[in-house]
């Protein structure tokens, strides 16, 4: 098959993929990408990492050396186009995602893109439209976005409980997203785009509706806050169905990585994220106490979720399907975060500007 044929929308020859391992190229092998290479090699069945690409050649060579038969391809677009690559995992910095995801769509190759899908809502929408055109021609979807919490067993259990009516009609949700510390360059805008974005997807996933408006409040800042920044933030989402979700985002707690979600319904409530480790109840002169272990970082807290996410992505890609959050979910998250940043700067409630699938704004 020629490049011109593939770019015109013809399917690559993947008929034999279900009978063999999915050959994956990993773009970007920093912390997250290197973790994914190790995960695909040691814990995921049905896949083989055949190529890695990174701006830092020495790092790419180090990672490639850990996987038998893995090559380094310096140009990420060349890695996507390589005939020995069936599917692509993108873990490069966000500013490169648009070009790389589009190249995967043009080549007809399944892609798992770590969030964000792109850096702006408009460019994310452009990828939605490009994939829609590809799907209209082929009947296949290609793009999955790395919102791994959907695959976490606790979130999956909470979603199943809500869908089964176990809480009655959901009314409000409370979320907490806390980090022990962040780098000195981490701004309040990054708190919205890099941290709260996960709560955006969680709210949409659990409640199964879009977010219509965002309000951001700035409580008194901790002494550990990055200089000049507001930390913590309180973020309020209003959904299209009239539900509300509040998010406490606190990224300099000095404690650990804590993520909690509680959904309150007409007939009860349920909370996840309390038992990240050992729960200990003890007594003493100060009275009874209960403590729980706190994960030090997101990779430990959501390690199992990443394993499940990648296994399901590989299984679906071998079938020619997508089994997880897609391009639309990536776009919707960016649209909400754009409203969140605007609300952060203005101090006012801000409506989300979200295009409908047909092209009109909602």
mmCIF file of C-alpha atoms in Angstrom:
data_model
loop_
_atom_site.group_PDB
_atom_site.id
_atom_site.type_symbol
_atom_site.label_atom_id
_atom_site.label_comp_id
_atom_site.label_asym_id
_atom_site.label_seq_id
_atom_site.Cartn_x
_atom_site.Cartn_y
_atom_site.Cartn_z
ATOM 1 C CA UNK A 1 0.000 0.000 0.000
ATOM 2 C CA UNK A 2 1.374 3.387 -0.947
ATOM 3 C CA UNK A 3 1.559 6.428 1.302
ATOM 4 C CA UNK A 4 -0.883 8.207 -0.967
ATOM 5 C CA UNK A 5 -3.397 5.360 -0.621
ATOM 6 C CA UNK A 6 -3.088 5.355 3.159
ATOM 7 C CA UNK A 7 -3.434 9.132 3.419
ATOM 8 C CA UNK A 8 -6.488 8.912 1.176
ATOM 9 C CA UNK A 9 -8.172 6.838 3.870
ATOM 10 C CA UNK A 10 -7.602 3.246 2.776
ATOM 11 C CA UNK A 11 -7.174 0.750 5.598
ATOM 12 C CA UNK A 12 -3.683 -0.554 6.249
ATOM 13 C CA UNK A 13 -3.396 -4.304 5.957
ATOM 14 C CA UNK A 14 -4.099 -5.372 9.523
ATOM 15 C CA UNK A 15 -6.013 -8.537 8.691
ATOM 16 C CA UNK A 16 -3.394 -10.717 10.363
ATOM 17 C CA UNK A 17 -3.056 -8.634 13.550
ATOM 18 C CA UNK A 18 -5.487 -10.772 15.616
ATOM 19 C CA UNK A 19 -3.297 -13.803 14.831
ATOM 20 C CA UNK A 20 -0.079 -12.166 15.993
ATOM 21 C CA UNK A 21 1.122 -9.535 18.439
ATOM 22 C CA UNK A 22 0.224 -5.895 17.866
ATOM 23 C CA UNK A 23 3.422 -4.086 16.877
ATOM 24 C CA UNK A 24 3.528 -0.812 18.831
ATOM 25 C CA UNK A 25 5.668 2.312 18.494
ATOM 26 C CA UNK A 26 5.962 4.436 21.648
ATOM 27 C CA UNK A 27 6.596 8.133 21.004
ATOM 28 C CA UNK A 28 8.188 9.931 23.943
ATOM 29 C CA UNK A 29 9.999 7.819 26.524
ATOM 30 C CA UNK A 30 10.208 10.165 29.465
ATOM 31 C CA UNK A 31 8.746 9.007 32.781
ATOM 32 C CA UNK A 32 5.310 8.064 31.435
ATOM 33 C CA UNK A 33 6.445 6.699 28.089
ATOM 34 C CA UNK A 34 9.205 4.597 29.645
ATOM 35 C CA UNK A 35 6.674 3.187 32.114
ATOM 36 C CA UNK A 36 4.415 2.236 29.205
ATOM 37 C CA UNK A 37 7.251 0.522 27.343
ATOM 38 C CA UNK A 38 8.020 -1.561 30.435
ATOM 39 C CA UNK A 39 4.320 -2.258 30.940
ATOM 40 C CA UNK A 40 3.768 -3.392 27.346
ATOM 41 C CA UNK A 41 6.841 -5.618 27.509
ATOM 42 C CA UNK A 42 6.310 -7.233 30.903
ATOM 43 C CA UNK A 43 2.605 -7.129 31.789
ATOM 44 C CA UNK A 44 0.499 -6.734 28.640
ATOM 45 C CA UNK A 45 -0.301 -9.684 26.416
ATOM 46 C CA UNK A 46 -0.756 -9.515 22.656
ATOM 47 C CA UNK A 47 1.600 -6.602 22.028
ATOM 48 C CA UNK A 48 5.235 -6.049 21.144
ATOM 49 C CA UNK A 49 7.118 -2.735 21.351
ATOM 50 C CA UNK A 50 8.985 -2.607 18.040
ATOM 51 C CA UNK A 51 10.071 1.044 18.038
ATOM 52 C CA UNK A 52 10.571 4.018 20.313
ATOM 53 C CA UNK A 53 11.145 7.653 19.460
ATOM 54 C CA UNK A 54 12.287 10.547 21.617
ATOM 55 C CA UNK A 55 13.926 13.942 21.158
ATOM 56 C CA UNK A 56 16.695 12.702 23.473
ATOM 57 C CA UNK A 57 18.381 9.963 21.484
ATOM 58 C CA UNK A 58 20.398 8.608 24.403
ATOM 59 C CA UNK A 59 17.239 8.146 26.461
ATOM 60 C CA UNK A 60 15.515 6.412 23.548
ATOM 61 C CA UNK A 61 18.458 4.050 23.138
ATOM 62 C CA UNK A 62 18.445 3.224 26.846
ATOM 63 C CA UNK A 63 14.744 2.354 26.777
ATOM 64 C CA UNK A 64 14.975 0.427 23.501
ATOM 65 C CA UNK A 65 17.776 -1.699 24.960
ATOM 66 C CA UNK A 66 15.360 -3.042 27.591
ATOM 67 C CA UNK A 67 13.120 -4.651 24.943
ATOM 68 C CA UNK A 68 14.495 -7.321 22.589
ATOM 69 C CA UNK A 69 14.105 -6.338 18.930
ATOM 70 C CA UNK A 70 13.065 -2.747 19.666
ATOM 71 C CA UNK A 71 14.461 -0.058 17.337
ATOM 72 C CA UNK A 72 15.021 3.657 17.803
ATOM 73 C CA UNK A 73 13.402 5.813 15.118
ATOM 74 C CA UNK A 74 14.449 9.420 15.592
ATOM 75 C CA UNK A 75 11.600 11.074 13.673
ATOM 76 C CA UNK A 76 8.245 10.346 15.370
ATOM 77 C CA UNK A 77 6.363 10.810 12.084
ATOM 78 C CA UNK A 78 8.659 8.240 10.487
ATOM 79 C CA UNK A 79 7.859 5.866 13.344
ATOM 80 C CA UNK A 80 4.142 6.317 12.700
ATOM 81 C CA UNK A 81 4.642 5.671 8.970
ATOM 82 C CA UNK A 82 6.881 2.628 9.443
ATOM 83 C CA UNK A 83 5.429 -0.496 7.812
ATOM 84 C CA UNK A 84 6.407 -2.621 10.821
ATOM 85 C CA UNK A 85 4.264 -0.489 13.171
ATOM 86 C CA UNK A 86 0.591 -1.430 13.622
ATOM 87 C CA UNK A 87 -0.350 0.997 16.405
ATOM 88 C CA UNK A 88 1.083 4.002 18.229
ATOM 89 C CA UNK A 89 1.232 5.120 21.856
ATOM 90 C CA UNK A 90 1.893 8.868 22.213
ATOM 91 C CA UNK A 91 3.558 10.099 25.405
ATOM 92 C CA UNK A 92 5.326 13.127 23.966
ATOM 93 C CA UNK A 93 4.774 16.673 25.322
ATOM 94 C CA UNK A 94 1.297 17.986 24.558
ATOM 95 C CA UNK A 95 2.384 20.514 21.928
ATOM 96 C CA UNK A 96 3.306 17.644 19.590
ATOM 97 C CA UNK A 97 0.093 15.649 19.933
ATOM 98 C CA UNK A 98 -1.958 17.315 17.214
ATOM 99 C CA UNK A 99 0.515 16.550 14.426
ATOM 100 C CA UNK A 100 1.212 13.043 15.669
ATOM 101 C CA UNK A 101 -2.415 12.007 16.218
ATOM 102 C CA UNK A 102 -3.358 13.416 12.814
ATOM 103 C CA UNK A 103 -0.567 11.379 11.225
ATOM 104 C CA UNK A 104 -1.982 8.241 12.875
ATOM 105 C CA UNK A 105 -5.452 9.021 11.514
ATOM 106 C CA UNK A 106 -4.048 9.625 8.035
ATOM 107 C CA UNK A 107 -2.168 6.319 8.200
ATOM 108 C CA UNK A 108 -5.149 4.442 9.574
ATOM 109 C CA UNK A 109 -3.263 3.326 12.699
ATOM 110 C CA UNK A 110 -4.835 2.943 16.157
ATOM 111 C CA UNK A 111 -3.408 5.447 18.636
ATOM 112 C CA UNK A 112 -3.499 5.829 22.405
ATOM 113 C CA UNK A 113 -2.632 9.452 23.181
ATOM 114 C CA UNK A 114 -1.815 10.503 26.718
ATOM 115 C CA UNK A 115 -3.751 13.594 27.758
ATOM 116 C CA UNK A 116 -4.109 16.237 26.528
ATOM 117 C CA UNK A 117 -5.373 15.275 23.098
ATOM 118 C CA UNK A 118 -4.028 18.682 22.044
ATOM 119 C CA UNK A 119 -3.235 21.928 23.826
ATOM 120 C CA UNK A 120 -6.368 23.820 22.707
ATOM 121 C CA UNK A 121 -10.029 22.999 22.225
ATOM 122 C CA UNK A 122 -10.009 24.137 18.582
ATOM 123 C CA UNK A 123 -7.186 21.808 17.555
ATOM 124 C CA UNK A 124 -8.756 18.934 19.512
ATOM 125 C CA UNK A 125 -12.009 19.532 17.629
ATOM 126 C CA UNK A 126 -10.064 19.437 14.351
ATOM 127 C CA UNK A 127 -8.873 15.927 15.253
ATOM 128 C CA UNK A 128 -12.446 14.906 16.094
ATOM 129 C CA UNK A 129 -13.522 16.063 12.630
ATOM 130 C CA UNK A 130 -10.572 14.305 10.952
ATOM 131 C CA UNK A 131 -11.398 11.030 12.675
ATOM 132 C CA UNK A 132 -15.101 11.458 11.848
ATOM 133 C CA UNK A 133 -14.184 11.723 8.168
ATOM 134 C CA UNK A 134 -11.999 8.622 8.433
ATOM 135 C CA UNK A 135 -14.802 6.719 10.193
ATOM 136 C CA UNK A 136 -17.327 7.719 7.542
ATOM 137 C CA UNK A 137 -15.069 6.099 4.937
ATOM 138 C CA UNK A 138 -13.978 3.019 6.834
ATOM 139 C CA UNK A 139 -16.408 2.347 9.685
ATOM 140 C CA UNK A 140 -13.495 2.320 12.161
ATOM 141 C CA UNK A 141 -12.390 4.623 14.932
ATOM 142 C CA UNK A 142 -8.733 4.969 15.828
ATOM 143 C CA UNK A 143 -8.191 7.466 18.662
ATOM 144 C CA UNK A 144 -8.187 6.752 22.378
ATOM 145 C CA UNK A 145 -7.202 9.358 24.986
ATOM 146 C CA UNK A 146 -5.330 8.345 28.133
ATOM 147 C CA UNK A 147 -7.869 9.156 30.834
ATOM 148 C CA UNK A 148 -6.790 6.132 32.866
ATOM 149 C CA UNK A 149 -9.132 6.655 35.821
ATOM 150 C CA UNK A 150 -11.989 5.140 33.826
ATOM 151 C CA UNK A 151 -10.100 1.841 34.048
ATOM 152 C CA UNK A 152 -9.388 2.006 37.786
ATOM 153 C CA UNK A 153 -11.391 -0.742 39.527
ATOM 154 C CA UNK A 154 -12.802 1.677 42.119
ATOM 155 C CA UNK A 155 -14.038 4.140 39.487
ATOM 156 C CA UNK A 156 -15.435 1.286 37.401
ATOM 157 C CA UNK A 157 -17.315 -0.038 40.433
ATOM 158 C CA UNK A 158 -18.711 3.402 41.239
ATOM 159 C CA UNK A 159 -19.816 3.866 37.630
ATOM 160 C CA UNK A 160 -21.562 0.485 37.644
ATOM 161 C CA UNK A 161 -23.335 1.351 40.911
ATOM 162 C CA UNK A 162 -24.610 4.650 39.480
ATOM 163 C CA UNK A 163 -25.726 3.066 36.208
ATOM 164 C CA UNK A 164 -27.586 0.326 38.087
ATOM 165 C CA UNK A 165 -29.537 2.947 40.058
ATOM 166 C CA UNK A 166 -27.898 1.999 43.334
ATOM 167 C CA UNK A 167 -27.747 5.610 44.501
ATOM 168 C CA UNK A 168 -30.965 6.751 42.901
ATOM 169 C CA UNK A 169 -30.653 9.881 40.808
ATOM 170 C CA UNK A 170 -27.158 11.402 41.239
ATOM 171 C CA UNK A 171 -27.381 14.984 42.488
ATOM 172 C CA UNK A 172 -23.911 16.241 43.389
ATOM 173 C CA UNK A 173 -20.343 14.956 43.422
ATOM 174 C CA UNK A 174 -17.385 15.952 45.578
ATOM 175 C CA UNK A 175 -13.836 15.466 44.352
ATOM 176 C CA UNK A 176 -10.396 16.028 45.865
ATOM 177 C CA UNK A 177 -7.157 16.031 43.867
ATOM 178 C CA UNK A 178 -4.045 16.511 45.999
ATOM 179 C CA UNK A 179 -0.330 16.261 45.283
ATOM 180 C CA UNK A 180 2.507 16.439 47.793
ATOM 181 C CA UNK A 181 4.438 18.936 45.667
ATOM 182 C CA UNK A 182 4.827 20.261 42.125
ATOM 183 C CA UNK A 183 7.769 21.777 40.217
ATOM 184 C CA UNK A 184 8.524 25.512 40.582
ATOM 185 C CA UNK A 185 7.118 26.234 37.107
ATOM 186 C CA UNK A 186 3.683 24.776 37.943
ATOM 187 C CA UNK A 187 1.129 27.595 37.599
ATOM 188 C CA UNK A 188 -2.492 27.912 38.666
ATOM 189 C CA UNK A 189 -3.458 27.532 34.985
ATOM 190 C CA UNK A 190 -1.556 24.246 34.947
ATOM 191 C CA UNK A 191 -3.557 23.133 37.984
ATOM 192 C CA UNK A 192 -6.635 23.394 35.769
ATOM 193 C CA UNK A 193 -5.134 21.957 32.581
ATOM 194 C CA UNK A 194 -2.993 19.185 34.090
ATOM 195 C CA UNK A 195 -4.776 18.230 37.322
ATOM 196 C CA UNK A 196 -8.437 19.289 37.249
ATOM 197 C CA UNK A 197 -8.710 17.890 33.713
ATOM 198 C CA UNK A 198 -8.901 14.396 35.259
ATOM 199 C CA UNK A 199 -11.882 15.475 37.374
ATOM 200 C CA UNK A 200 -13.463 16.875 34.210
ATOM 201 C CA UNK A 201 -13.330 13.441 32.624
ATOM 202 C CA UNK A 202 -14.390 11.714 35.839
ATOM 203 C CA UNK A 203 -17.488 13.920 36.092
ATOM 204 C CA UNK A 204 -18.425 13.311 32.453
ATOM 205 C CA UNK A 205 -17.774 9.564 32.821
ATOM 206 C CA UNK A 206 -19.694 9.028 36.050
ATOM 207 C CA UNK A 207 -22.658 11.309 35.316
ATOM 208 C CA UNK A 208 -22.808 10.653 31.566
ATOM 209 C CA UNK A 209 -23.446 14.260 30.582
ATOM 210 C CA UNK A 210 -21.483 17.310 29.523
ATOM 211 C CA UNK A 211 -20.241 20.139 31.724
ATOM 212 C CA UNK A 212 -22.008 23.410 30.905
ATOM 213 C CA UNK A 213 -20.261 25.980 33.120
ATOM 214 C CA UNK A 214 -17.255 26.385 35.401
ATOM 215 C CA UNK A 215 -16.573 28.613 38.412
ATOM 216 C CA UNK A 216 -13.158 28.829 40.087
ATOM 217 C CA UNK A 217 -12.566 30.194 43.586
ATOM 218 C CA UNK A 218 -9.210 31.028 45.147
ATOM 219 C CA UNK A 219 -9.033 30.212 48.882
ATOM 220 C CA UNK A 220 -6.154 31.426 51.005
ATOM 221 C CA UNK A 221 -2.954 29.991 49.520
ATOM 222 C CA UNK A 222 -0.787 27.520 51.396
ATOM 223 C CA UNK A 223 2.697 28.625 52.397
ATOM 224 C CA UNK A 224 3.976 25.850 50.125
ATOM 225 C CA UNK A 225 2.336 27.297 47.001
ATOM 226 C CA UNK A 226 4.524 28.122 44.034
ATOM 227 C CA UNK A 227 5.308 31.828 44.374
ATOM 228 C CA UNK A 228 2.588 34.011 42.909
ATOM 229 C CA UNK A 229 0.144 31.133 42.389
ATOM 230 C CA UNK A 230 -3.160 30.186 44.032
ATOM 231 C CA UNK A 231 -3.050 26.798 45.702
ATOM 232 C CA UNK A 232 -5.509 25.307 46.575
ATOM 233 C CA UNK A 233 -8.301 26.044 44.108
ATOM 234 C CA UNK A 234 -11.994 25.241 44.433
ATOM 235 C CA UNK A 235 -13.649 24.452 41.108
ATOM 236 C CA UNK A 236 -17.386 24.058 40.533
ATOM 237 C CA UNK A 237 -18.806 22.290 37.478
ATOM 238 C CA UNK A 238 -22.449 22.660 36.432
ATOM 239 C CA UNK A 239 -23.640 19.879 34.142
ATOM 240 C CA UNK A 240 -26.177 20.069 31.348
ATOM 241 C CA UNK A 241 -28.568 18.020 33.517
ATOM 242 C CA UNK A 242 -28.411 20.418 36.469
ATOM 243 C CA UNK A 243 -26.007 18.402 38.610
ATOM 244 C CA UNK A 244 -23.043 20.011 40.346
ATOM 245 C CA UNK A 245 -19.520 18.758 40.984
ATOM 246 C CA UNK A 246 -17.089 20.513 43.303
ATOM 247 C CA UNK A 247 -13.359 19.890 43.049
ATOM 248 C CA UNK A 248 -10.702 20.750 45.609
ATOM 249 C CA UNK A 249 -7.388 20.922 43.758
ATOM 250 C CA UNK A 250 -4.435 21.210 46.147
ATOM 251 C CA UNK A 251 -1.064 20.402 44.619
ATOM 252 C CA UNK A 252 1.366 21.385 47.391
ATOM 253 C CA UNK A 253 0.027 19.570 50.453
ATOM 254 C CA UNK A 254 3.379 18.241 51.586
ATOM 255 C CA UNK A 255 1.611 14.936 52.374
ATOM 256 C CA UNK A 256 1.136 12.618 49.379
ATOM 257 C CA UNK A 257 -1.024 11.858 46.346
ATOM 258 C CA UNK A 258 -4.703 11.739 47.288
ATOM 259 C CA UNK A 259 -7.619 11.400 44.898
ATOM 260 C CA UNK A 260 -11.155 10.977 46.211
ATOM 261 C CA UNK A 261 -14.584 11.072 44.625
ATOM 262 C CA UNK A 262 -17.969 10.960 46.329
ATOM 263 C CA UNK A 263 -21.276 10.842 44.475
ATOM 264 C CA UNK A 264 -24.401 11.786 46.413
ATOM 265 C CA UNK A 265 -27.734 10.607 45.064
ATOM 266 C CA UNK A 266 -31.364 10.663 46.068
ATOM 267 C CA UNK A 267 -31.097 7.246 47.740
ATOM 268 C CA UNK A 268 -27.572 7.214 49.126
ATOM 269 C CA UNK A 269 -23.953 8.093 48.534
ATOM 270 C CA UNK A 270 -20.718 6.317 47.711
ATOM 271 C CA UNK A 271 -17.066 7.347 48.017
ATOM 272 C CA UNK A 272 -13.874 5.970 46.509
ATOM 273 C CA UNK A 273 -10.222 6.745 47.123
ATOM 274 C CA UNK A 274 -10.139 6.288 50.897
ATOM 275 C CA UNK A 275 -8.237 3.009 51.114
ATOM 276 C CA UNK A 276 -5.163 3.520 48.976
ATOM 277 C CA UNK A 277 -3.235 1.387 51.460
ATOM 278 C CA UNK A 278 -3.387 -0.110 54.939
ATOM 279 C CA UNK A 279 -6.244 1.128 57.107
ATOM 280 C CA UNK A 280 -5.306 1.094 60.788
ATOM 281 C CA UNK A 281 -7.577 1.734 63.736
ATOM 282 C CA UNK A 282 -5.945 2.184 67.146
ATOM 283 C CA UNK A 283 -6.565 3.675 70.554
ATOM 284 C CA UNK A 284 -4.472 5.591 73.063
ATOM 285 C CA UNK A 285 -4.460 8.451 75.484
ATOM 286 C CA UNK A 286 -5.627 10.800 72.750
ATOM 287 C CA UNK A 287 -8.542 8.510 71.925
ATOM 288 C CA UNK A 288 -9.269 6.175 69.025
ATOM 289 C CA UNK A 289 -7.674 6.962 65.672
ATOM 290 C CA UNK A 290 -7.958 5.584 62.171
ATOM 291 C CA UNK A 291 -5.268 6.020 59.555
ATOM 292 C CA UNK A 292 -4.844 4.977 55.944
ATOM 293 C CA UNK A 293 -1.757 4.734 53.816
ATOM 294 C CA UNK A 294 -1.375 7.415 51.149
ATOM 295 C CA UNK A 295 0.212 6.685 47.792
ATOM 296 C CA UNK A 296 3.313 8.803 47.126
ATOM 297 C CA UNK A 297 2.464 9.511 43.485
ATOM 298 C CA UNK A 298 -0.037 8.886 40.709
ATOM 299 C CA UNK A 299 1.899 5.984 39.210
ATOM 300 C CA UNK A 300 1.486 3.950 42.378
ATOM 301 C CA UNK A 301 -2.144 4.979 42.973
ATOM 302 C CA UNK A 302 -3.217 4.254 39.399
ATOM 303 C CA UNK A 303 -0.718 1.567 38.397
ATOM 304 C CA UNK A 304 -3.445 -1.054 38.091
ATOM 305 C CA UNK A 305 -5.581 1.342 36.055
ATOM 306 C CA UNK A 306 -2.734 1.845 33.560
ATOM 307 C CA UNK A 307 -2.312 -1.924 33.237
ATOM 308 C CA UNK A 308 -6.010 -2.423 32.509
ATOM 309 C CA UNK A 309 -6.098 0.562 30.143
ATOM 310 C CA UNK A 310 -3.229 -0.707 27.996
ATOM 311 C CA UNK A 311 -4.457 -4.295 27.928
ATOM 312 C CA UNK A 312 -7.896 -3.206 26.768
ATOM 313 C CA UNK A 313 -6.365 -0.818 24.217
ATOM 314 C CA UNK A 314 -4.232 -3.602 22.751
ATOM 315 C CA UNK A 315 -7.146 -6.059 22.669
ATOM 316 C CA UNK A 316 -9.418 -3.519 20.979
ATOM 317 C CA UNK A 317 -6.780 -2.409 18.469
ATOM 318 C CA UNK A 318 -6.255 -6.017 17.412
ATOM 319 C CA UNK A 319 -10.015 -6.212 16.756
ATOM 320 C CA UNK A 320 -10.027 -2.906 14.862
ATOM 321 C CA UNK A 321 -11.979 -1.138 17.629
ATOM 322 C CA UNK A 322 -11.599 1.500 20.364
ATOM 323 C CA UNK A 323 -12.476 0.527 23.947
ATOM 324 C CA UNK A 324 -12.116 3.680 26.007
ATOM 325 C CA UNK A 325 -12.414 7.480 25.960
ATOM 326 C CA UNK A 326 -12.095 8.769 22.420
ATOM 327 C CA UNK A 327 -11.268 11.940 20.545
ATOM 328 C CA UNK A 328 -14.560 13.572 21.539
ATOM 329 C CA UNK A 329 -13.758 13.031 25.216
ATOM 330 C CA UNK A 330 -10.360 14.645 24.678
ATOM 331 C CA UNK A 331 -11.991 17.623 22.972
ATOM 332 C CA UNK A 332 -14.704 18.013 25.623
ATOM 333 C CA UNK A 333 -12.072 18.002 28.367
ATOM 334 C CA UNK A 334 -10.099 20.733 26.605
ATOM 335 C CA UNK A 335 -13.245 22.842 26.122
ATOM 336 C CA UNK A 336 -14.059 22.620 29.843
ATOM 337 C CA UNK A 337 -10.463 23.411 30.832
ATOM 338 C CA UNK A 338 -10.481 26.448 28.536
ATOM 339 C CA UNK A 339 -13.564 27.692 30.372
ATOM 340 C CA UNK A 340 -11.862 26.850 33.668
ATOM 341 C CA UNK A 341 -8.790 28.932 32.855
ATOM 342 C CA UNK A 342 -11.031 31.816 31.788
ATOM 343 C CA UNK A 343 -12.987 31.507 35.053
ATOM 344 C CA UNK A 344 -9.742 31.396 37.029
ATOM 345 C CA UNK A 345 -8.566 34.642 35.459
ATOM 346 C CA UNK A 346 -11.874 36.484 35.565
ATOM 347 C CA UNK A 347 -13.272 35.227 38.855
ATOM 348 C CA UNK A 348 -16.634 34.768 37.143
ATOM 349 C CA UNK A 349 -18.824 31.816 36.231
ATOM 350 C CA UNK A 350 -17.904 30.860 32.673
ATOM 351 C CA UNK A 351 -19.993 28.838 30.250
ATOM 352 C CA UNK A 352 -18.323 26.044 28.296
ATOM 353 C CA UNK A 353 -18.229 26.570 24.540
ATOM 354 C CA UNK A 354 -18.713 23.062 23.215
ATOM 355 C CA UNK A 355 -19.419 22.272 19.577
ATOM 356 C CA UNK A 356 -22.025 19.637 18.829
ATOM 357 C CA UNK A 357 -20.943 16.565 16.866
ATOM 358 C CA UNK A 358 -22.688 17.991 13.819
ATOM 359 C CA UNK A 359 -20.757 21.268 14.015
ATOM 360 C CA UNK A 360 -23.082 23.650 15.874
ATOM 361 C CA UNK A 361 -22.239 25.144 19.242
ATOM 362 C CA UNK A 362 -24.030 23.979 22.385
#
